[in-house]
Every structure is written in structure tokens, then in C-alpha cells.
PDB file of C-alpha atoms in Angstrom:
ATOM      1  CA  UNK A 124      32.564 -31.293  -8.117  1.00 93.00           C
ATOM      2  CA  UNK A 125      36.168 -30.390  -8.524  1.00 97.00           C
ATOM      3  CA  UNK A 126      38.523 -32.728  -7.734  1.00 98.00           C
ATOM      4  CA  UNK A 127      42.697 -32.623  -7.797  1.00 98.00           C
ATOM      5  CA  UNK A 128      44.423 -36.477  -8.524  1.00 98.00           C
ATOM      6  CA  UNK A 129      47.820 -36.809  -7.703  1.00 98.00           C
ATOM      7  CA  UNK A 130      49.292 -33.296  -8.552  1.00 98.00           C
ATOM      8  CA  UNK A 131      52.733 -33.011  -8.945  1.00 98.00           C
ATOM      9  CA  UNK A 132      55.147 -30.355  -9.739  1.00 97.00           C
ATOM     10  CA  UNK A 133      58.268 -29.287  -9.435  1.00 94.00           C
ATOM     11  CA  UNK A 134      59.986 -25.509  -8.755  1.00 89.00           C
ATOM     12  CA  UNK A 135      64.062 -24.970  -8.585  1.00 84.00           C
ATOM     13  CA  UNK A 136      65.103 -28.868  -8.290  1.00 85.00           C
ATOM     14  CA  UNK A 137      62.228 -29.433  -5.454  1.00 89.00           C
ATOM     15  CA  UNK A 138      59.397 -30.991  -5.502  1.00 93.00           C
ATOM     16  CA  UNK A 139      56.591 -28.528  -4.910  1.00 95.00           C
ATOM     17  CA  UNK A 140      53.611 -30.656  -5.094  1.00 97.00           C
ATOM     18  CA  UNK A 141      53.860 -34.092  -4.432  1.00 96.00           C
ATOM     19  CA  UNK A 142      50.751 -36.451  -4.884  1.00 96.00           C
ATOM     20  CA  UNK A 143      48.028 -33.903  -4.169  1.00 97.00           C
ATOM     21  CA  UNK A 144      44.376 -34.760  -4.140  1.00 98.00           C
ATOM     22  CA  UNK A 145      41.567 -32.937  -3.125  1.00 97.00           C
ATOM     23  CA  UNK A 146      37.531 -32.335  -4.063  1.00 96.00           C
ATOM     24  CA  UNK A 147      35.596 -29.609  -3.345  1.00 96.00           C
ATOM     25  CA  UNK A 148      31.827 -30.005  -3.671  1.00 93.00           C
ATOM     26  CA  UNK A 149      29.425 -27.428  -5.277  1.00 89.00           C
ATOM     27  CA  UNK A 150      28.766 -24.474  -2.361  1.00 87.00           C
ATOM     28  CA  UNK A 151      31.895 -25.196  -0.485  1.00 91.00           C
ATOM     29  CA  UNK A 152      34.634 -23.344  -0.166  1.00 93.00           C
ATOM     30  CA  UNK A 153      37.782 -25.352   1.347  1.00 96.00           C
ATOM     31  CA  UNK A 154      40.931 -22.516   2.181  1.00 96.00           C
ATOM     32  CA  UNK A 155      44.502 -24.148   1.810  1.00 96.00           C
ATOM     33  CA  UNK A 156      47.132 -22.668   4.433  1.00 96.00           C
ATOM     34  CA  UNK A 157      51.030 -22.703   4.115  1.00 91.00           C
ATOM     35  CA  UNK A 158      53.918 -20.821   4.254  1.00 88.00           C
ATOM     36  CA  UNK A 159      55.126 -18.643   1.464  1.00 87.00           C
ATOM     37  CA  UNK A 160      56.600 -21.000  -1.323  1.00 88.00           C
ATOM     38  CA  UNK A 161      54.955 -23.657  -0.172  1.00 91.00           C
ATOM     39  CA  UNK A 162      53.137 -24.062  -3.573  1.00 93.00           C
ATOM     40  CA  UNK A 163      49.616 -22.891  -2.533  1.00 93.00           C
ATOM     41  CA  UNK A 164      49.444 -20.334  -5.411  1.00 90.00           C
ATOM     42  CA  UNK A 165      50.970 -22.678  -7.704  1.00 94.00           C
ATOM     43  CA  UNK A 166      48.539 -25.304  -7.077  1.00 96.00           C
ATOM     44  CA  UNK A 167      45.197 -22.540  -7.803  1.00 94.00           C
ATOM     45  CA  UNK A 168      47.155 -21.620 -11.336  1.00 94.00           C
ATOM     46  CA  UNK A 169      46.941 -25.764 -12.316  1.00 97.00           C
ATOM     47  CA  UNK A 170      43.046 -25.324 -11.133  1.00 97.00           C
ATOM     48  CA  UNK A 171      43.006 -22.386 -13.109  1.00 94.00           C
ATOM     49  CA  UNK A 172      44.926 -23.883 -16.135  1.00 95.00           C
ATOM     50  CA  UNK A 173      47.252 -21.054 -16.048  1.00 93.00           C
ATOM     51  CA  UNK A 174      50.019 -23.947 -15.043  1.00 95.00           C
ATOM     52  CA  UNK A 175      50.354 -27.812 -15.766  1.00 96.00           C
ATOM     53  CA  UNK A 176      51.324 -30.353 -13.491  1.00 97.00           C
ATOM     54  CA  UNK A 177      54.207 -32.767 -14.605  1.00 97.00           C
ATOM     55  CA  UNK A 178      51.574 -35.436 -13.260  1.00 97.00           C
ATOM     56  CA  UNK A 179      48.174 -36.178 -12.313  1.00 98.00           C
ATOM     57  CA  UNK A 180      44.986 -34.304 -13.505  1.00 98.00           C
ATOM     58  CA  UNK A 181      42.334 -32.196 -12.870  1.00 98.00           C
ATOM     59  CA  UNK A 182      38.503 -32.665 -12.979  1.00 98.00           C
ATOM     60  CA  UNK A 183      35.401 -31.088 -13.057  1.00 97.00           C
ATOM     61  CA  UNK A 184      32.018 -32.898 -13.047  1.00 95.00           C
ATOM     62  CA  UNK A 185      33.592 -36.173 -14.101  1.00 96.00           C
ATOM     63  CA  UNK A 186      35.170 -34.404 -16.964  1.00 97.00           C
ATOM     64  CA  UNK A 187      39.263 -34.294 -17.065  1.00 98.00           C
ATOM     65  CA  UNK A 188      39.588 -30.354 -17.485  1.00 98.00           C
ATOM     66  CA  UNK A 189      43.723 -30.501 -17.092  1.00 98.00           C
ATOM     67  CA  UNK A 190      45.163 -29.582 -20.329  1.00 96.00           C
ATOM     68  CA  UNK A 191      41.830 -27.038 -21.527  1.00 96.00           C
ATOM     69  CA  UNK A 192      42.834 -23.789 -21.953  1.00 94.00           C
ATOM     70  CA  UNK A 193      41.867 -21.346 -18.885  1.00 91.00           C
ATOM     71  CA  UNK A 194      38.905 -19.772 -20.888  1.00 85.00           C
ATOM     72  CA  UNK A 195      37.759 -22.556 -21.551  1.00 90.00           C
ATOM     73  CA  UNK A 196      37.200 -23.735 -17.647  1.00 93.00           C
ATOM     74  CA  UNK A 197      34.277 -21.203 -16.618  1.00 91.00           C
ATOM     75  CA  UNK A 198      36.108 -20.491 -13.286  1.00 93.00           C
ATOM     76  CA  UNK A 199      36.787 -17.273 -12.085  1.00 89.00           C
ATOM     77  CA  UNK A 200      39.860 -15.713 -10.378  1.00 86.00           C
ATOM     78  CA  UNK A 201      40.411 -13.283  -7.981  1.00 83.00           C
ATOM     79  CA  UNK A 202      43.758 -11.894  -6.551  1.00 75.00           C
ATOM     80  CA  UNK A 203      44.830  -9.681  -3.999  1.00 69.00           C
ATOM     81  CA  UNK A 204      45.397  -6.602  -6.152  1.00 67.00           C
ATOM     82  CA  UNK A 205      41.539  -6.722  -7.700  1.00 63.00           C
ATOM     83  CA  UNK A 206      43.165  -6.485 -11.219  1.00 77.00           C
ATOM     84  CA  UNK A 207      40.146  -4.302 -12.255  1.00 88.00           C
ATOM     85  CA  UNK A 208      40.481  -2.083 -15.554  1.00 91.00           C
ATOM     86  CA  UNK A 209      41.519   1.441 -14.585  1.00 91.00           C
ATOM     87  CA  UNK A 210      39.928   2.596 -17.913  1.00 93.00           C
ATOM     88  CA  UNK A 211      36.648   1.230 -17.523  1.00 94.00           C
ATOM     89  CA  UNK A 212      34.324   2.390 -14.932  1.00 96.00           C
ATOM     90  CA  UNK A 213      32.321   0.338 -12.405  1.00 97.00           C
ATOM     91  CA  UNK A 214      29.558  -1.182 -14.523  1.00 98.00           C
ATOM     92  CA  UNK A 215      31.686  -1.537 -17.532  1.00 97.00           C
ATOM     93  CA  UNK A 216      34.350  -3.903 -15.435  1.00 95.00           C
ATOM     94  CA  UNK A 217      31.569  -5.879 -14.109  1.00 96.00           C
ATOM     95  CA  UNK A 218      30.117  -6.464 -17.565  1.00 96.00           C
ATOM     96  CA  UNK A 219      33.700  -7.050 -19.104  1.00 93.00           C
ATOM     97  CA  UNK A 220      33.186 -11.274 -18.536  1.00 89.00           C
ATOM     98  CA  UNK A 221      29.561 -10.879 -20.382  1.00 92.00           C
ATOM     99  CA  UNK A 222      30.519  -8.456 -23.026  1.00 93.00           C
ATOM    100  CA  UNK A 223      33.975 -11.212 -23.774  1.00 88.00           C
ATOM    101  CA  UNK A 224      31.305 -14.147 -23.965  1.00 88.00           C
ATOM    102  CA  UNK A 225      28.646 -12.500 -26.770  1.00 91.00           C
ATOM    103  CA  UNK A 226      26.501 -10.733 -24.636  1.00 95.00           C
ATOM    104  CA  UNK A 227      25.471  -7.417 -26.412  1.00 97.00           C
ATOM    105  CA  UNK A 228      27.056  -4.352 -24.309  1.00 96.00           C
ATOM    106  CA  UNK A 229      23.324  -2.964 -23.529  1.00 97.00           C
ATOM    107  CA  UNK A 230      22.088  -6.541 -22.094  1.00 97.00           C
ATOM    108  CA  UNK A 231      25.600  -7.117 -20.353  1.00 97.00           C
ATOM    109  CA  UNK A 232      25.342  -3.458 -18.765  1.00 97.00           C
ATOM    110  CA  UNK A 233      22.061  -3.418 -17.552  1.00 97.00           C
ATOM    111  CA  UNK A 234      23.081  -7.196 -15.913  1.00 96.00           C
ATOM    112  CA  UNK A 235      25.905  -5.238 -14.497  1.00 97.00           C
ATOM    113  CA  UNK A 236      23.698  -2.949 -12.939  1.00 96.00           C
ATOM    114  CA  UNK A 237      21.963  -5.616 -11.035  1.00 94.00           C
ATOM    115  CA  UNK A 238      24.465  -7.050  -9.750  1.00 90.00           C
ATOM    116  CA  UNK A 239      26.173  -3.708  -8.266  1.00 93.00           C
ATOM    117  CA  UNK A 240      22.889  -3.133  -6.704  1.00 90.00           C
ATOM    118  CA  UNK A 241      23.033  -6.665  -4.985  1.00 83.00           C
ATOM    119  CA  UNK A 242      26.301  -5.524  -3.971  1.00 81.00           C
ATOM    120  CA  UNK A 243      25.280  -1.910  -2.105  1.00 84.00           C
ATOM    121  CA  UNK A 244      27.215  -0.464  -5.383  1.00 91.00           C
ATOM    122  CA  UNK A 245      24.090   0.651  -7.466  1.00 93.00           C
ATOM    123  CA  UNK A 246      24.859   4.320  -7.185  1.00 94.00           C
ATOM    124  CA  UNK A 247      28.702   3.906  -7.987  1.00 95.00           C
ATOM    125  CA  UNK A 248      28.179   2.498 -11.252  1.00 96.00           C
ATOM    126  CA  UNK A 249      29.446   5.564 -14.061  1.00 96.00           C
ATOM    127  CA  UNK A 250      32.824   5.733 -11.050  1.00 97.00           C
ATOM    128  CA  UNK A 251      36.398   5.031 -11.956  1.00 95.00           C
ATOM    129  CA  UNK A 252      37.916   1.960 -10.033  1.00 92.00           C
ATOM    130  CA  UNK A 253      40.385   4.318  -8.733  1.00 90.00           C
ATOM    131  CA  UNK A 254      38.118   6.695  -6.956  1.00 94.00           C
ATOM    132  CA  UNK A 255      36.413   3.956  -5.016  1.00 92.00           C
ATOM    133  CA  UNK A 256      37.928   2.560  -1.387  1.00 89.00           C
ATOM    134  CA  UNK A 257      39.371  -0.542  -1.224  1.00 83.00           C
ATOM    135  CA  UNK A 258      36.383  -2.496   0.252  1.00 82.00           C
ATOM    136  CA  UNK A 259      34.577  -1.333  -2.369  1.00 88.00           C
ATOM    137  CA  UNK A 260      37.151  -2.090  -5.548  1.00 89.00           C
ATOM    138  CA  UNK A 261      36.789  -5.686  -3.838  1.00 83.00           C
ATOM    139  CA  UNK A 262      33.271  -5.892  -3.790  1.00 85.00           C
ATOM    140  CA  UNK A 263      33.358  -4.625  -7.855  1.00 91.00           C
ATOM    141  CA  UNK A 264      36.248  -7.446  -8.317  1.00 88.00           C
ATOM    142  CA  UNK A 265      33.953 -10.343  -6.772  1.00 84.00           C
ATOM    143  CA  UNK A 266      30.646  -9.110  -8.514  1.00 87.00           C
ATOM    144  CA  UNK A 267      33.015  -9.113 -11.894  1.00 90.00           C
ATOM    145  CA  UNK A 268      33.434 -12.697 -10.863  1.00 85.00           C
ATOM    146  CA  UNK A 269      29.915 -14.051 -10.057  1.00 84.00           C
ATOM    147  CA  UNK A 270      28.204 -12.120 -13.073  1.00 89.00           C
ATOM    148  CA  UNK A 271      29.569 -15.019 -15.212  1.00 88.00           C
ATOM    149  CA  UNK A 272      27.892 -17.773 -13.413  1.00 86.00           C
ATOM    150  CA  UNK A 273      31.724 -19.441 -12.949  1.00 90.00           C
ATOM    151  CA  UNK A 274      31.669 -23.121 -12.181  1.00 91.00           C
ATOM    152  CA  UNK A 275      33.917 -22.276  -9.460  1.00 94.00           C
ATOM    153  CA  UNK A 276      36.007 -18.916  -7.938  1.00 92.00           C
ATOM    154  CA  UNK A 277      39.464 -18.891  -7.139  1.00 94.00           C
ATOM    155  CA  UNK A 278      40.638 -16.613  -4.677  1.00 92.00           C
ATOM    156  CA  UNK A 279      44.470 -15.746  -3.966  1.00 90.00           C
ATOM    157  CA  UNK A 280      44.803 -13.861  -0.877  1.00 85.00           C
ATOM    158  CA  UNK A 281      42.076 -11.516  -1.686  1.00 80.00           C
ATOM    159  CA  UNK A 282      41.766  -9.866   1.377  1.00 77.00           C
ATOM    160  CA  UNK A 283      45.926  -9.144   2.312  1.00 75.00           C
ATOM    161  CA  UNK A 284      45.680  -5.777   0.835  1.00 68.00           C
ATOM    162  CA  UNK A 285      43.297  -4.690   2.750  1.00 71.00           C
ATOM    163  CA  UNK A 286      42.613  -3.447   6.725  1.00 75.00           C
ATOM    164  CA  UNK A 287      41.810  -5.804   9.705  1.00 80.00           C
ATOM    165  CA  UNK A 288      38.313  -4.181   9.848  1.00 79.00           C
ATOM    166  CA  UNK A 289      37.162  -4.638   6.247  1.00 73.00           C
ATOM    167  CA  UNK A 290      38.528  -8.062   5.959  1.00 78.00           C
ATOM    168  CA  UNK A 291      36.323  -9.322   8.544  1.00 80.00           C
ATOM    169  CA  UNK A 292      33.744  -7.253   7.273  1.00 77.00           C
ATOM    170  CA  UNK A 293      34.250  -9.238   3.548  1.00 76.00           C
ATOM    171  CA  UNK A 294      35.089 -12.577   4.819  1.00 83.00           C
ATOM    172  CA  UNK A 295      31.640 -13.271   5.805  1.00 80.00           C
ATOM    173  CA  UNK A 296      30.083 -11.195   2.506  1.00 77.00           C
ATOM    174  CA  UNK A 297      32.229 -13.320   0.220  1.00 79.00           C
ATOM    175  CA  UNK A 298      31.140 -16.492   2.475  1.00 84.00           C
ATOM    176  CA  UNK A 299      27.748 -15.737   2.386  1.00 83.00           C
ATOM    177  CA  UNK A 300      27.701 -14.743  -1.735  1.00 78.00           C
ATOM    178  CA  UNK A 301      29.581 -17.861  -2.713  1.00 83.00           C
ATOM    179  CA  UNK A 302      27.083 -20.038  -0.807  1.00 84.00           C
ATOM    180  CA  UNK A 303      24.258 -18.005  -2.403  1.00 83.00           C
ATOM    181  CA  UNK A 304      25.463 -18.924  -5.580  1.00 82.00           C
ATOM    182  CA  UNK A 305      26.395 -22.590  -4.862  1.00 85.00           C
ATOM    183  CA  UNK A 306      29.297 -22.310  -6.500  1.00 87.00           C
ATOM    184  CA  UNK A 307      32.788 -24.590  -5.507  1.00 92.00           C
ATOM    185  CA  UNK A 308      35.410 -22.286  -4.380  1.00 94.00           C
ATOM    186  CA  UNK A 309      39.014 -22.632  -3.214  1.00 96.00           C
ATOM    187  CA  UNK A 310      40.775 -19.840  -0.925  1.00 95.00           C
ATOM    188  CA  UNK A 311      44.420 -19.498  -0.822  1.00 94.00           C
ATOM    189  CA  UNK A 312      45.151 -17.884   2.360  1.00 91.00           C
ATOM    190  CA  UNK A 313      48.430 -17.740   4.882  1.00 87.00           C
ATOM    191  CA  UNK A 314      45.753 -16.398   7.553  1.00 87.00           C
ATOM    192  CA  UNK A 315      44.160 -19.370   9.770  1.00 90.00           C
ATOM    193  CA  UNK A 316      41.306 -16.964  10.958  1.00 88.00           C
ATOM    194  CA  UNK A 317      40.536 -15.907   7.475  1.00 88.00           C
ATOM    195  CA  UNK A 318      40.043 -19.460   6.268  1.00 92.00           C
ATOM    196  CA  UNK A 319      37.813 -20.440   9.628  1.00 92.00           C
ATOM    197  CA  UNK A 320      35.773 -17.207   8.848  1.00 89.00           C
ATOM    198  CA  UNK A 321      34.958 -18.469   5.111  1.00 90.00           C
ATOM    199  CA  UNK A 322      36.236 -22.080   4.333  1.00 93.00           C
ATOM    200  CA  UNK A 323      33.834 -25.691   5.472  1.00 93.00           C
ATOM    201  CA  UNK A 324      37.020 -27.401   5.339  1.00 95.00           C
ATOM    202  CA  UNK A 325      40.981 -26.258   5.183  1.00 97.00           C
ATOM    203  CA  UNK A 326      43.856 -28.167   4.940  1.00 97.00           C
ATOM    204  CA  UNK A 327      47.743 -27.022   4.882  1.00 96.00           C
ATOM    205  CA  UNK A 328      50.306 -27.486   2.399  1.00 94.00           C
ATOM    206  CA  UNK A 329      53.399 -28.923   4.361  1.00 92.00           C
ATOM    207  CA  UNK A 330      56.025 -30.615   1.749  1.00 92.00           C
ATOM    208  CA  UNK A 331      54.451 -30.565  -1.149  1.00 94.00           C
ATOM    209  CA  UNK A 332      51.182 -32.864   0.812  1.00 95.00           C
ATOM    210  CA  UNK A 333      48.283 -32.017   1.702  1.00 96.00           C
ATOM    211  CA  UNK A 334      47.465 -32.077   5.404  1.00 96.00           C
ATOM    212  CA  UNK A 335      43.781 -31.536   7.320  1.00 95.00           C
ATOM    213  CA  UNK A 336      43.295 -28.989   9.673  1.00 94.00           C
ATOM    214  CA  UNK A 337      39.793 -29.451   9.798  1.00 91.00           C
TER     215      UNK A 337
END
């Protein structure tokens, strides 16, 4: 379980987070809603470790995870713009997180392989990123992000870039691979349908609190 105590944090003489806490059990994803600056994004890099909070911690399975270094967390992050490796074709970004942990390049390739298949990729594997659509440079991004068996995923916007048709179409793939892995997952989102499409729970960040939506 991942859990949030008391974050706190402040951005340009305001307090951005004030007091939040939140869990998130393995195999649910909960979506947090707010306007822009609102500190949504901010919060996911203190999950990630990629910020500290001036207060309060972070947790993971009992275990206070808030001042480990990100690569040290085994979560996984995904943004809106895929950040995939324009030099590196299909298979090779999905077996980047394997090769960067010791697996040998052959093993982490033929993994990578597997996983693309899962994904309706198989036969795109020796493509560039850039040559594929965007539906399908997502689909790379989040089977990137599973491969590594992350304790949890982090997703920032992931679907903004993207057209009305193929985000619906990926909400409920996402959904439906996250809860297939039983992994916790958080989704930062400004889009209310989005987050009912893919989230058990949501809640909006109004203040610098956390407040339920549902």
C-alpha cells in the first residue's frame, strides 16, 4: 500500500500542499483532479521522489520511502509526451528498464518481445518510435512501464496529447492492464471523465487539501 502523511509544500510564497494524506491499495488506481497549479503534478514528483516535501512522508508497505532516491522506489512514470528514446527502436525502449537493472540485453529483448505481443505490438518491434501513431507510442510507453514489475505507475496526463477517440479507446486498456497486474497506481488528470473511466476512487486538489469526489 502507498500511503501520503501530511504532505506539505510550498511554491512562490503559497502553500501548495497543505496536510495531504492519502493510500492507495495494491490494484487501485485513485485519479486526483484540479486546476492547473493546483499542485497535482507536484504532489506525483514527491511520490516519485523527484521532489521533497518540507513536511510529512511517504510510505510504501509500511516502509518510509520519502527521502530514497527515485531509482530506488520501483515505481514507474509515465507523462503525457511518452518520453520514449527516439534512437532506440520499439523492443529496445521496452527493454531499456531491464537492460538498466542487470538483465542481459538477449534475456531483456526477448522479455520485450512478449510484452509487445501482449500489447497488439509484436510485429512493430525492429520500428522507430517516431514512425508509430500516437496510440501506439502510448501503448510502447506503458509496456516500458509494466515490463519492470513497478510497485506502482504514475501517470501525468497521459492521455492529453492524444484524440478524443483513442483516449477512450486507452482509458479502459490502461484500466484493465493495471488491474491485471495488481499494481497501485495514481492518475493525474484535469479530465473528470478520464478519471471515472480508469480511477476506483478520485479526489480533487482544492487549496492545497485533498477533497473526495467519490
Amino acid at each position: 500500500m502507498l500511503e501520503l502523511r501530511d504532505i506539505r509544500k510550498q511554491w512562490d510564497h503559497r502553500q501548495l500542499l497543505d496536510g495531504v494524506s492519502l493510500s492507495v491499495v495494491a490494484g487501485e488506481t485513485v485519479a486526483l483532479l484540479g486546476s492547473s497549479g493546483s499542485g497535482k503534478s507536484t504532489l506525483l514528483k514527491i511520490v516519485a521522489g523527484l521532489d521533497q516535501p518540507e513536511s510529512g512522508s511517504v510510505w510504501f508497505d509500511g516502509v518510509d520511502i520519502t527521502r530514497l532516491p527515485p531509482e530506488r522506489r520501483g515505481f514507474a512514470l509515465m507523462f503525457q509526451d511518452f518520453a520514449l528514446f527516439p534512437h532506440l527502436n520499439v523492443v529496445d525502449n521496452v527493454a531499456f528498464g531491464l537492460v538498466e537493472q542487470g538483465v542481459r540485453k538477449a534475456a531483456a529483448r526477448e522479455q520485450a518481445r512478449a510484452m509487445l505481443q501482449r500489447f497488439g505490438l509484436g510485429d512493430r518491434g525492429t520500428a522507430r518510435v517516431w514512425t508509430l501513431s500516437g496510440g501506439e507510442q502510448q501503448r510502447v510507453a506503458l509496456a516500458r512501464a509494466l515490463i519492470t514489475q513497478p510497485r506502482a505507475l504514475l501517470l501525468d496526463e497521459p492521455f492529453s496529447a492524444l484524440d478524443a477517440t483513442l483516449r477512450e479507446q486507452l482509458r479502459s486498456e490502461f484500466r484493465e492492464r493495471i488491474t491485471e497486474a495488481g499494481m497501485t497506481a495514481i492518475l493525474v488528470t484535469h479530465d473528470e471523465q478520464e478519471a471515472r473511466a480508469m480511477a476506483q476512487r478520485a479526489w480533487g486538489l482544492q487549496g492545497g487539501q485533498l477533497v473526495a469526489l467519490w
